[in-house]
PDB file of C-alpha atoms in Angstrom:
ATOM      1  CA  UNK A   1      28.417  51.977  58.906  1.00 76.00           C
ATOM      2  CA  UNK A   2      31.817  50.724  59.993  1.00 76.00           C
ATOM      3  CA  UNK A   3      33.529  47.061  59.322  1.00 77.00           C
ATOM      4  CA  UNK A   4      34.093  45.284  55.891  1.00 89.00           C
ATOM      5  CA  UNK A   5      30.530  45.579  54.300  1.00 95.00           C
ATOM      6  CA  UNK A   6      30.232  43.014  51.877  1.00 96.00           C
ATOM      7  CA  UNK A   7      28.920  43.174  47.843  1.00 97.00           C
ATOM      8  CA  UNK A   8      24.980  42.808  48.088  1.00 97.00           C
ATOM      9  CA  UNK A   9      24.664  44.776  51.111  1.00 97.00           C
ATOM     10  CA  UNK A  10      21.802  46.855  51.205  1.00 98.00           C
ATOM     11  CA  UNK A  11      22.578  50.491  52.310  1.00 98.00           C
ATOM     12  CA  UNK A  12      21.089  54.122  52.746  1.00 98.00           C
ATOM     13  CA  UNK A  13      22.757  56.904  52.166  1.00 98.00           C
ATOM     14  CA  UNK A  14      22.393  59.355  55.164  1.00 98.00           C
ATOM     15  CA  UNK A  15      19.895  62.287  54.425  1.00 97.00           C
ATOM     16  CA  UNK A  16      21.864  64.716  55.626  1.00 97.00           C
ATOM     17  CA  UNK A  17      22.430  68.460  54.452  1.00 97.00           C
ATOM     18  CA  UNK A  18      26.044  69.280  55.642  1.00 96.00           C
ATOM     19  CA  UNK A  19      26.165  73.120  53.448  1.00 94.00           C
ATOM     20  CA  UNK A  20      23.076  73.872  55.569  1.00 95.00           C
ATOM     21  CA  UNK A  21      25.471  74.218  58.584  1.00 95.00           C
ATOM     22  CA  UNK A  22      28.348  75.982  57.305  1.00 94.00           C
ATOM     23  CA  UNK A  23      31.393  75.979  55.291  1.00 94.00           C
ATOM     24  CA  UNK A  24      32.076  72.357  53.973  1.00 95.00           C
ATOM     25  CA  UNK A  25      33.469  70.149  51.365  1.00 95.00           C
ATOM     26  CA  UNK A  26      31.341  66.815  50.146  1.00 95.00           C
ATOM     27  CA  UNK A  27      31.883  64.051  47.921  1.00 95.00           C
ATOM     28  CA  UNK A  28      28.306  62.926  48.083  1.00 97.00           C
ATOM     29  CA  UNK A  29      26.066  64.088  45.728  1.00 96.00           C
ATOM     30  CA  UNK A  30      22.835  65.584  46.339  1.00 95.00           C
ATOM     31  CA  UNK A  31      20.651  63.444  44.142  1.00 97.00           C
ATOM     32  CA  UNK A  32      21.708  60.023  46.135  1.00 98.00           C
ATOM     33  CA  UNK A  33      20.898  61.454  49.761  1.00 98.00           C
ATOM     34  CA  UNK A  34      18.124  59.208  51.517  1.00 98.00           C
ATOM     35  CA  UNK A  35      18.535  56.449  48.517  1.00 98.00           C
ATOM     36  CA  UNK A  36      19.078  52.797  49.049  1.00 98.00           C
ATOM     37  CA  UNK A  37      21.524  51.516  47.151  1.00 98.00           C
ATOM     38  CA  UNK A  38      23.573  47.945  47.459  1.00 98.00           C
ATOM     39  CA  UNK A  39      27.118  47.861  47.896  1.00 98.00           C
ATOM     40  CA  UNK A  40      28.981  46.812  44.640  1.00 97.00           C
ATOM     41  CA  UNK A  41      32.493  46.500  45.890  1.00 95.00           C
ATOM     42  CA  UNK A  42      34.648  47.866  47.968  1.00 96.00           C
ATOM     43  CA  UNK A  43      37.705  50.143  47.004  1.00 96.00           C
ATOM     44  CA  UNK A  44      40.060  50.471  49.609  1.00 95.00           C
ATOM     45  CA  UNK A  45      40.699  53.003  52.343  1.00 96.00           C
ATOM     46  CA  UNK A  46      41.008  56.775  51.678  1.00 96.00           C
ATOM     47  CA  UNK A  47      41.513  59.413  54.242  1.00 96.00           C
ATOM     48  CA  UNK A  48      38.442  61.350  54.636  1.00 97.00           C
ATOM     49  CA  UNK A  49      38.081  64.518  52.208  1.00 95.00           C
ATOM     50  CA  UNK A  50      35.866  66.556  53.923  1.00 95.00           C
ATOM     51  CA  UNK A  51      38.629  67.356  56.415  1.00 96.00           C
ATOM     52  CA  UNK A  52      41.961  67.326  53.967  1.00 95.00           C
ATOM     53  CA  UNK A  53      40.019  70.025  52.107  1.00 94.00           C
ATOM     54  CA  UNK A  54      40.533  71.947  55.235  1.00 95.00           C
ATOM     55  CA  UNK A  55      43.755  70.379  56.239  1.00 93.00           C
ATOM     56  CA  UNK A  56      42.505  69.112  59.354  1.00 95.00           C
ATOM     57  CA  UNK A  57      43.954  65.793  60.672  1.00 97.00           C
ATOM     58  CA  UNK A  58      41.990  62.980  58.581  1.00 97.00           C
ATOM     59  CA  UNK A  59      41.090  59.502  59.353  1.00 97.00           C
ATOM     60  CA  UNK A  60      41.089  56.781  56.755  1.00 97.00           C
ATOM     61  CA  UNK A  61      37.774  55.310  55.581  1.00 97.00           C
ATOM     62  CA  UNK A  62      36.594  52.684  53.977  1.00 97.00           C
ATOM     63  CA  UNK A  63      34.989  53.206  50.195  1.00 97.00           C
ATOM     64  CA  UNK A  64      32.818  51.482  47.920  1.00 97.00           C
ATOM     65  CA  UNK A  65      31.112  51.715  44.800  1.00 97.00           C
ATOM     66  CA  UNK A  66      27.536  51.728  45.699  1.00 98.00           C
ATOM     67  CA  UNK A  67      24.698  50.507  43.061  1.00 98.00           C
ATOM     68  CA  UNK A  68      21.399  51.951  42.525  1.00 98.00           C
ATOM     69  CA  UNK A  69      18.589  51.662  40.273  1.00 97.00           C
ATOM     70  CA  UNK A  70      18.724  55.346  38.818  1.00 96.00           C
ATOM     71  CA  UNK A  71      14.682  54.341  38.131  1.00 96.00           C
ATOM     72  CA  UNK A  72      14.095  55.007  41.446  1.00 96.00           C
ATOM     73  CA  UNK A  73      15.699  58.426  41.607  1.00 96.00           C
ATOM     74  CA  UNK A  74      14.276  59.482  37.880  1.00 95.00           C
ATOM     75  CA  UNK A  75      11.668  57.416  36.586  1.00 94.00           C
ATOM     76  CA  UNK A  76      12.859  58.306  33.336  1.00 92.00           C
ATOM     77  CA  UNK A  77      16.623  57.229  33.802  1.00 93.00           C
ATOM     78  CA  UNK A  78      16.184  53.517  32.576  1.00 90.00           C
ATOM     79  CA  UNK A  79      19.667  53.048  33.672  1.00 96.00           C
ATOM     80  CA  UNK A  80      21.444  52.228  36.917  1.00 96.00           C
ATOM     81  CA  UNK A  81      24.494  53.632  38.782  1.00 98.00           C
ATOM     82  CA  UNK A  82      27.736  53.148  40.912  1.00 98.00           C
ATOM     83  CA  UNK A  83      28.790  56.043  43.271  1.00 98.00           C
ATOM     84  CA  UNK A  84      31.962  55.967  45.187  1.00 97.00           C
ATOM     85  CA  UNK A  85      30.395  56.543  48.887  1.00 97.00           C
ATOM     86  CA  UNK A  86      32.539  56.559  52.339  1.00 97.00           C
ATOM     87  CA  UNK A  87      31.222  54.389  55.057  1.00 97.00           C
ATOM     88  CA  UNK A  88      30.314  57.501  56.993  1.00 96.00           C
ATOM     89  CA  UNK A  89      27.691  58.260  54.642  1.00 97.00           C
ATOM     90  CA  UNK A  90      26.191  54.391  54.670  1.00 97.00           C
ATOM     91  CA  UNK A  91      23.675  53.511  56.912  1.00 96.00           C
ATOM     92  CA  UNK A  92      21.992  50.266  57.456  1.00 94.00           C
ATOM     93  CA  UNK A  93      18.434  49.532  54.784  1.00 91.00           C
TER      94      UNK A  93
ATOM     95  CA  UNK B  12      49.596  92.118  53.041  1.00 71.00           C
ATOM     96  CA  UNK B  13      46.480  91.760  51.213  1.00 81.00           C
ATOM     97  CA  UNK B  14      46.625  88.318  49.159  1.00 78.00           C
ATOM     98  CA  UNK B  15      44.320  89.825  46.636  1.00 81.00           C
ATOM     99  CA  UNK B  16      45.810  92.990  45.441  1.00 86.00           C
ATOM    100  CA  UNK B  17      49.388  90.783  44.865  1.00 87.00           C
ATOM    101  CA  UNK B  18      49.790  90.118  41.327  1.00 91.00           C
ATOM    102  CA  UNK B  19      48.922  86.195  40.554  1.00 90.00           C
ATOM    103  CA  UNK B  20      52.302  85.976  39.430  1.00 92.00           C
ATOM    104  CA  UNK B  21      53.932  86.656  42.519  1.00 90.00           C
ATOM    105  CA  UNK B  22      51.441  84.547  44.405  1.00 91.00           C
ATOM    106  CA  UNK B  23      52.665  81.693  42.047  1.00 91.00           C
ATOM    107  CA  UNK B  24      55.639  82.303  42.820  1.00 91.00           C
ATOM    108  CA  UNK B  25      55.726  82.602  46.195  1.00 91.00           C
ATOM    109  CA  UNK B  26      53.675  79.054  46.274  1.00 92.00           C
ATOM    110  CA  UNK B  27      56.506  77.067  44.327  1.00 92.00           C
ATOM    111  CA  UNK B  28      59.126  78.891  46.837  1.00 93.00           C
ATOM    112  CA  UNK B  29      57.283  77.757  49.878  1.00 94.00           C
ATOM    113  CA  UNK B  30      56.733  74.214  48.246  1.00 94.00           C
ATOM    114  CA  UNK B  31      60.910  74.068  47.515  1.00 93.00           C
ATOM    115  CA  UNK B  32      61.212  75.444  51.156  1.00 94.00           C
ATOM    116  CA  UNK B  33      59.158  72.988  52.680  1.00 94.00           C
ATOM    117  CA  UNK B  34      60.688  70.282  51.009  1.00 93.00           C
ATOM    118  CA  UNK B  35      56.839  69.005  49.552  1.00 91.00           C
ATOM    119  CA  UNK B  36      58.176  69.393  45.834  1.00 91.00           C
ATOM    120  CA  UNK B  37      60.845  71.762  44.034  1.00 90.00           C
ATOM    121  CA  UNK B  38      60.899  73.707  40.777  1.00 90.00           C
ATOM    122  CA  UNK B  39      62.441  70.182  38.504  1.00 92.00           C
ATOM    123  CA  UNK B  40      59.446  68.229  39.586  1.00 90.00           C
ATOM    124  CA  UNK B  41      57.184  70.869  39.367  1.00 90.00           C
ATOM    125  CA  UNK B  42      58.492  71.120  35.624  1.00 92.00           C
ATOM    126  CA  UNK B  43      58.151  67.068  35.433  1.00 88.00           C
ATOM    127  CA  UNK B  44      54.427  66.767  36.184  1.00 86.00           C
ATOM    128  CA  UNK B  45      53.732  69.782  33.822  1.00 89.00           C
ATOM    129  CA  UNK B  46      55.348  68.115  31.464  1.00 90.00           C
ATOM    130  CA  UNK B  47      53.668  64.877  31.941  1.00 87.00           C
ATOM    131  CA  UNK B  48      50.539  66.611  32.272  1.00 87.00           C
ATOM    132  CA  UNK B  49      50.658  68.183  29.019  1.00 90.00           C
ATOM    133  CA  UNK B  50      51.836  65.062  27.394  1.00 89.00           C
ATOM    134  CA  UNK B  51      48.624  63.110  28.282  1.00 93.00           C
ATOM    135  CA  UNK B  52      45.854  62.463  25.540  1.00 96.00           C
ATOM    136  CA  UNK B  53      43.904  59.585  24.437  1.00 97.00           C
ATOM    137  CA  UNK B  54      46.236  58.227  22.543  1.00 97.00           C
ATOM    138  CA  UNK B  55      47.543  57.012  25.840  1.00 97.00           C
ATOM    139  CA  UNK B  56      44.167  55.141  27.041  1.00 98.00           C
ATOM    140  CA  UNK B  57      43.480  53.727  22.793  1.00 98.00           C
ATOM    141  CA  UNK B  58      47.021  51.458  23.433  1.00 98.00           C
ATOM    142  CA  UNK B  59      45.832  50.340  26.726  1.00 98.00           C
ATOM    143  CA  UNK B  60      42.708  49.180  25.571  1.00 98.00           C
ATOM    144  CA  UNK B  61      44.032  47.833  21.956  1.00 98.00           C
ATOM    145  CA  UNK B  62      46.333  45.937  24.325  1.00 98.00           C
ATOM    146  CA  UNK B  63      43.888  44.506  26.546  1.00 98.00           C
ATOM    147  CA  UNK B  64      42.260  43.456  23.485  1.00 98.00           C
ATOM    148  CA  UNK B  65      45.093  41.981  22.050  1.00 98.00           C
ATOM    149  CA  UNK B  66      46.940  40.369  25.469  1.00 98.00           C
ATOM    150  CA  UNK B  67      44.809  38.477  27.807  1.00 98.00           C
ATOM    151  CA  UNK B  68      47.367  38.664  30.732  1.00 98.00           C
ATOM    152  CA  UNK B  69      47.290  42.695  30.316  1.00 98.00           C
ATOM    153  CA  UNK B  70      43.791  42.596  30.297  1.00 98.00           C
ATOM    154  CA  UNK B  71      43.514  41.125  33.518  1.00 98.00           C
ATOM    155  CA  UNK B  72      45.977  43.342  35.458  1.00 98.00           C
ATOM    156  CA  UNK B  73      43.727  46.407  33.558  1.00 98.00           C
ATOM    157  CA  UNK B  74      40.563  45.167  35.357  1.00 98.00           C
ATOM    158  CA  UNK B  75      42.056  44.671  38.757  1.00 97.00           C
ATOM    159  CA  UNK B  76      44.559  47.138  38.845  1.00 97.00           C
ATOM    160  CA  UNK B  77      44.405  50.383  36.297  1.00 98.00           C
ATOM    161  CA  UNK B  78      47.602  51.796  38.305  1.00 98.00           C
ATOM    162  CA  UNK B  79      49.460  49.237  37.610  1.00 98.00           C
ATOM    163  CA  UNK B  80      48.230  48.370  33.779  1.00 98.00           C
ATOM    164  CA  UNK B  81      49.124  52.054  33.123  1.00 98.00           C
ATOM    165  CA  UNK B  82      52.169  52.285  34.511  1.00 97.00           C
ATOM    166  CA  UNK B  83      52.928  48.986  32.994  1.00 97.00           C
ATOM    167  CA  UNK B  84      52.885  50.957  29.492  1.00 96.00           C
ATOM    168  CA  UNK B  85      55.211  53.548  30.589  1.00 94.00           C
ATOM    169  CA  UNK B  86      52.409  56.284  32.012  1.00 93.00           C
ATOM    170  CA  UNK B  87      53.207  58.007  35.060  1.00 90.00           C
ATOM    171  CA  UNK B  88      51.244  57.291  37.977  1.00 92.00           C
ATOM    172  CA  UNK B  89      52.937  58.039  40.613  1.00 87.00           C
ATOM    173  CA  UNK B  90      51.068  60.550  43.382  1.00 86.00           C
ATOM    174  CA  UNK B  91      47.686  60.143  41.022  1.00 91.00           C
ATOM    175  CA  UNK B  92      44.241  59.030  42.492  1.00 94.00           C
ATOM    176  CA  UNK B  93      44.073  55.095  41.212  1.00 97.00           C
ATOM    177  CA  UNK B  94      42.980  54.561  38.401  1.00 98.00           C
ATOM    178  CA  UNK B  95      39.596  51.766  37.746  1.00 98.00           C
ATOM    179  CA  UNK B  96      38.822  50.104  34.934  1.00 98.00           C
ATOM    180  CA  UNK B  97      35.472  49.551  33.517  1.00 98.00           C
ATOM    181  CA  UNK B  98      34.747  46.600  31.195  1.00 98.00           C
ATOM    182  CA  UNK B  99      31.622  46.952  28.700  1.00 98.00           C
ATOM    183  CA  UNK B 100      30.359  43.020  28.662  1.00 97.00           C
ATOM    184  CA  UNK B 101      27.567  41.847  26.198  1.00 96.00           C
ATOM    185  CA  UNK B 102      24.575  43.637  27.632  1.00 97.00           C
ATOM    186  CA  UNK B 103      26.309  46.226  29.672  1.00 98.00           C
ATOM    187  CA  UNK B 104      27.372  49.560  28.872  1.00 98.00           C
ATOM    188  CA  UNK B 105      29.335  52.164  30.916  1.00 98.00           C
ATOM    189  CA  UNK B 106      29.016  55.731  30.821  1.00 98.00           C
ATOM    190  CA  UNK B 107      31.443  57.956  33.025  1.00 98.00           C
ATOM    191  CA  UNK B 108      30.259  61.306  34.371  1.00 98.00           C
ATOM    192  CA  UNK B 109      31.693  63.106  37.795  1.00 97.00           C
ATOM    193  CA  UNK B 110      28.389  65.343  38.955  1.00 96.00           C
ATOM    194  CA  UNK B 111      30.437  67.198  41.560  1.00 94.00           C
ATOM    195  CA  UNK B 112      32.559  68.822  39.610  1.00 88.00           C
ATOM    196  CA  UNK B 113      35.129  67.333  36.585  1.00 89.00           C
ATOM    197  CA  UNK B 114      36.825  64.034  38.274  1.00 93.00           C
ATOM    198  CA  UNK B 115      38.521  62.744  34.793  1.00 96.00           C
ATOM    199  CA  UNK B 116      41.629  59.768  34.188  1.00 96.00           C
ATOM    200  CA  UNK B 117      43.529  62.796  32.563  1.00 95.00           C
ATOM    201  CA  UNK B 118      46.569  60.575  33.319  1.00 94.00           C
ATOM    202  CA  UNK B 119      45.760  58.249  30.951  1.00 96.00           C
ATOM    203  CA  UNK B 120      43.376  60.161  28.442  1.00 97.00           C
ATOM    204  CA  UNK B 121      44.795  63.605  28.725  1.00 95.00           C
ATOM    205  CA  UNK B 122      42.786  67.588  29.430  1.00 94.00           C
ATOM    206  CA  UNK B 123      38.624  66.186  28.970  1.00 96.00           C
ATOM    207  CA  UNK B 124      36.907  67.238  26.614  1.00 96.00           C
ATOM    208  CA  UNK B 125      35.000  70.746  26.434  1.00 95.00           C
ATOM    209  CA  UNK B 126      31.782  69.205  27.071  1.00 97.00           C
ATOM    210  CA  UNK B 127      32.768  66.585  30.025  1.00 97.00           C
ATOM    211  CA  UNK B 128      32.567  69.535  32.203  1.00 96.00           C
ATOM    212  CA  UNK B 129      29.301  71.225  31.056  1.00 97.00           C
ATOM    213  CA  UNK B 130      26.416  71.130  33.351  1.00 96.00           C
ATOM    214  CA  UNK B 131      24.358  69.555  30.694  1.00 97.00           C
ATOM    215  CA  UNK B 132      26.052  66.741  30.338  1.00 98.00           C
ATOM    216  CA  UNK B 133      26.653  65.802  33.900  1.00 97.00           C
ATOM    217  CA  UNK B 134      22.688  66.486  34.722  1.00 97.00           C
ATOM    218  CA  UNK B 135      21.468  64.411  31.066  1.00 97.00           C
ATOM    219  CA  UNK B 136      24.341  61.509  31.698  1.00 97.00           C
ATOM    220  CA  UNK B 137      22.560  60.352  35.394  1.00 97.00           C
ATOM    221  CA  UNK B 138      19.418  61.423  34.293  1.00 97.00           C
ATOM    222  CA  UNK B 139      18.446  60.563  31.123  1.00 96.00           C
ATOM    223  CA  UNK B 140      21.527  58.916  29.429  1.00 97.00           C
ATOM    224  CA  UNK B 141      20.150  56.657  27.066  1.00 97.00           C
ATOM    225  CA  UNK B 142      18.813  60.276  25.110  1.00 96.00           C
ATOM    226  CA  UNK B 143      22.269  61.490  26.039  1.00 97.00           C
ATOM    227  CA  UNK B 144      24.138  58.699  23.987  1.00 98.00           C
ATOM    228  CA  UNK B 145      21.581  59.268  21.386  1.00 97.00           C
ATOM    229  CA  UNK B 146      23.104  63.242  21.253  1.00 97.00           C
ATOM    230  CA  UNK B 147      26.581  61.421  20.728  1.00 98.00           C
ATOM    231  CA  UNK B 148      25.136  59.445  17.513  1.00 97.00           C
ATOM    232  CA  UNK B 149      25.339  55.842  19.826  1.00 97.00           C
ATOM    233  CA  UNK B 150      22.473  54.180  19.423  1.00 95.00           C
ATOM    234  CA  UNK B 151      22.181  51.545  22.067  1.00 94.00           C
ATOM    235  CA  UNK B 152      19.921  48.303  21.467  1.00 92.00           C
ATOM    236  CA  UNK B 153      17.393  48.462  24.363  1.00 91.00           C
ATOM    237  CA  UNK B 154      18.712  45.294  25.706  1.00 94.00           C
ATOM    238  CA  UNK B 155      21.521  46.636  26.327  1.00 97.00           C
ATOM    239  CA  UNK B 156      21.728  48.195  30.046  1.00 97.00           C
ATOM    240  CA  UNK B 157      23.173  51.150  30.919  1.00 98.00           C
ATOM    241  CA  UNK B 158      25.764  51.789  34.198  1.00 98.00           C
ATOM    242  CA  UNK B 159      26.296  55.499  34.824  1.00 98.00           C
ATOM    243  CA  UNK B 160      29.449  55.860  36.882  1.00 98.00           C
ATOM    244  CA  UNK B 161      29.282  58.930  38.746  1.00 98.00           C
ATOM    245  CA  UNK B 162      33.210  59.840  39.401  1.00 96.00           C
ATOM    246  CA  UNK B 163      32.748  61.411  42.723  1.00 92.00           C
ATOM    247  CA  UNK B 164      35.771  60.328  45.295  1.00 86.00           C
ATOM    248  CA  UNK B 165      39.379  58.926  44.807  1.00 93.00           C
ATOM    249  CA  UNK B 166      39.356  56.894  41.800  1.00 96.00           C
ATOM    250  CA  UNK B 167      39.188  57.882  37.975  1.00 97.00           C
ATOM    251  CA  UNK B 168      36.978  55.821  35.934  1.00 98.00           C
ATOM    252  CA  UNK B 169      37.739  54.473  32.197  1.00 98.00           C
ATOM    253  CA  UNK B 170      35.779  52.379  30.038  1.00 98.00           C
ATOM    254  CA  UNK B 171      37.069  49.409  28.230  1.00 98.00           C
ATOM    255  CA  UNK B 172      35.082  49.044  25.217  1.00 98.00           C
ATOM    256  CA  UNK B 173      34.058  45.767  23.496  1.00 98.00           C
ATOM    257  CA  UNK B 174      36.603  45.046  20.721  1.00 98.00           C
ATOM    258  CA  UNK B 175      34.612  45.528  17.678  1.00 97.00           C
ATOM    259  CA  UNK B 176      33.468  42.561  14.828  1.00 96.00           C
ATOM    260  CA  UNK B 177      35.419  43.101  11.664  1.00 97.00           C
ATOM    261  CA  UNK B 178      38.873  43.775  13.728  1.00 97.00           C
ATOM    262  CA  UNK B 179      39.888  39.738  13.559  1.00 96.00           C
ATOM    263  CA  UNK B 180      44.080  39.553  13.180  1.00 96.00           C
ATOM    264  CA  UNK B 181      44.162  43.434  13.811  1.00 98.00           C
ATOM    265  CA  UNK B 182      47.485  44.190  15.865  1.00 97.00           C
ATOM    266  CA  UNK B 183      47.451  46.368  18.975  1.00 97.00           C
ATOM    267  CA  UNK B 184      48.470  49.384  16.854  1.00 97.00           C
ATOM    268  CA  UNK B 185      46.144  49.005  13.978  1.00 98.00           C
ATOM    269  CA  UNK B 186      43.510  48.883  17.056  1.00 98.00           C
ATOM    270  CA  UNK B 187      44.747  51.267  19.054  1.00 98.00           C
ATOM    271  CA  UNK B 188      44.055  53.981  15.887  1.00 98.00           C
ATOM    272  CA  UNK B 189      39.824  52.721  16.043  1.00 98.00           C
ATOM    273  CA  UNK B 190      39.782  53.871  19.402  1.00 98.00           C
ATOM    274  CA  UNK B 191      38.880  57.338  20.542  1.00 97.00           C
ATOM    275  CA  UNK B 192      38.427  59.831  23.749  1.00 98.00           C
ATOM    276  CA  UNK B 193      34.479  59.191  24.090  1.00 98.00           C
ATOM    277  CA  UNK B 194      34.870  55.103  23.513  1.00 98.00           C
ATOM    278  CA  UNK B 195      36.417  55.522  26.688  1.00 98.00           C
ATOM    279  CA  UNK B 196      34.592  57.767  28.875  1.00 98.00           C
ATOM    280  CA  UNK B 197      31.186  55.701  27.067  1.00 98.00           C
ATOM    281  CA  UNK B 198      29.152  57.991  24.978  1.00 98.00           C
ATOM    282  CA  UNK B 199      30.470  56.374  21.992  1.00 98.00           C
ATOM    283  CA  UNK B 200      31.467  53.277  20.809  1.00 97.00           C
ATOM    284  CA  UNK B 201      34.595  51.612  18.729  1.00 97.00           C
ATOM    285  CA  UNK B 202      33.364  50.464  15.469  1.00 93.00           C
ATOM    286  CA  UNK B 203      35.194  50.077  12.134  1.00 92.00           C
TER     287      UNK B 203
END
């Protein structure tokens, strides 16, 4: 998802296996993948790390910390969460 | 030229030389951010927080900008990932873990500890980190919710604890001394 999202805005995270295809580096962690989460706030523009780690040119993107009820991931979590996710990885819920 | 059979001291070396060369940084600041590495520990993040306690104004700049609160107390900054600030309210607790790998404010709390980086506690902190607190000795109330904050990107993530009862007239160095390392990553808790 691209543009400003605004705090309450329901996301998923893209259920997407990038090491299945090859050499890569990602900042999203498994356990989130296919969760919907709400967007918490957003923290600025960072260029994207999945190409610095292999210095290739790399565009800026937007981040936010993303909230999810950890109950939903682990029943036994009784907690929530924030994730720092780029708006790559964010798809509409 | 086989990279692997050079000795790692020579590869080192050969780094910092093509670093000087290239103009990206030379031997002095090199030296500098060692230095300043080194020089990091908790004592650092304690006089932050005692002073957010104890200064409203400083508080305020912690929340919204951690950068700038740090350097603000003479830390060095400059060239780190930002820095956020987490604030533990009445019936909210924060707990910091990075999953991927060992994301840590080691600007403003120094190396992590041993166990930060263990695979146990970065699988027990998302999944079952009211038990993991409990391993710590903090016993949370059950009304009081837990946020895991899973350090994964650009920022470091600190917690700033509530200011304990029973620390009333207490100046920002007689706090700074209650506070330690896990009060600020969230497994423990300030108390006096």
């Amino acid at each position: 998802m691209t543009g400003q999202l605004a705090p309450g805005t329901r996301v998923r995270v893209r259920l997407d296996w990038p090491e299945t295809r090859g050499p890569c580096h990602i900042r999203t962690p498994y356990y989130v993948r296919g969760q919907e989460g709400v967007i918490h706030r957003a923290l600025g523009r960072f260029r994207n790390p999945e190409k610095l780690a292999f210095a290739r040119p790399a565009e800026e993107l937007a981040l936010y910390h993303v909230r999810f009820d950890l109950r939903r991931i682990w029943p036994e979590a009784d907690a929530d969460l924030l994730v720092e996710l780029f708006e790559s990885w964010l798809e509409a819920a | 030229m086989i990279l692997k059979d050079l000795d790692e001291r020579d590869i080192l070396n050969g780094l910092r030389a093509l670093l000087a060369e290239k103009g990206i940084a030379d031997a002095a600041e090199i030296a500098a951010r060692i230095a300043a590495t080194d020089a990091a520990n908790p004592g650092q993040g304690a006089a932050m927080v005692a002073r957010a306690w104890t200064d409203p104004g400083f508080r305020a700049l912690m929340l919204a900008d951690g950068t700038k609160a740090a350097e603000a107390m003479g830390i060095p900054m400059r060239g780190l990932p930002p820095l956020g600030v987490l604030e533990n309210v009445p019936g909210l607790h924060h707990l910091v873990v990075c999953t991927l790998c060992s994301c840590y404010p080691r600007a403003v709390l120094g190396y992590p500890p041993f166990w930060y980086k263990s695979a146990a506690y970065r699988a027990k902190a998302v999944r079952t980190p009211r038990a993991l607190l409990r391993e710590f000795g903090t016993e949370l109330p059950a009304d009081i919710a837990i946020r895991v904050v899973d350090s994964t990107a650009d920022y470091r993530w600190m917690v700033l604890p509530e200011r304990p009862a029973g620390t009333e007239g207490w100046d920002a160095a007689r706090l700074a001394a209650i506070v330690r390392e896990g009060d600020m990553i969230g497994v423990t808790i300030p108390s006096v």
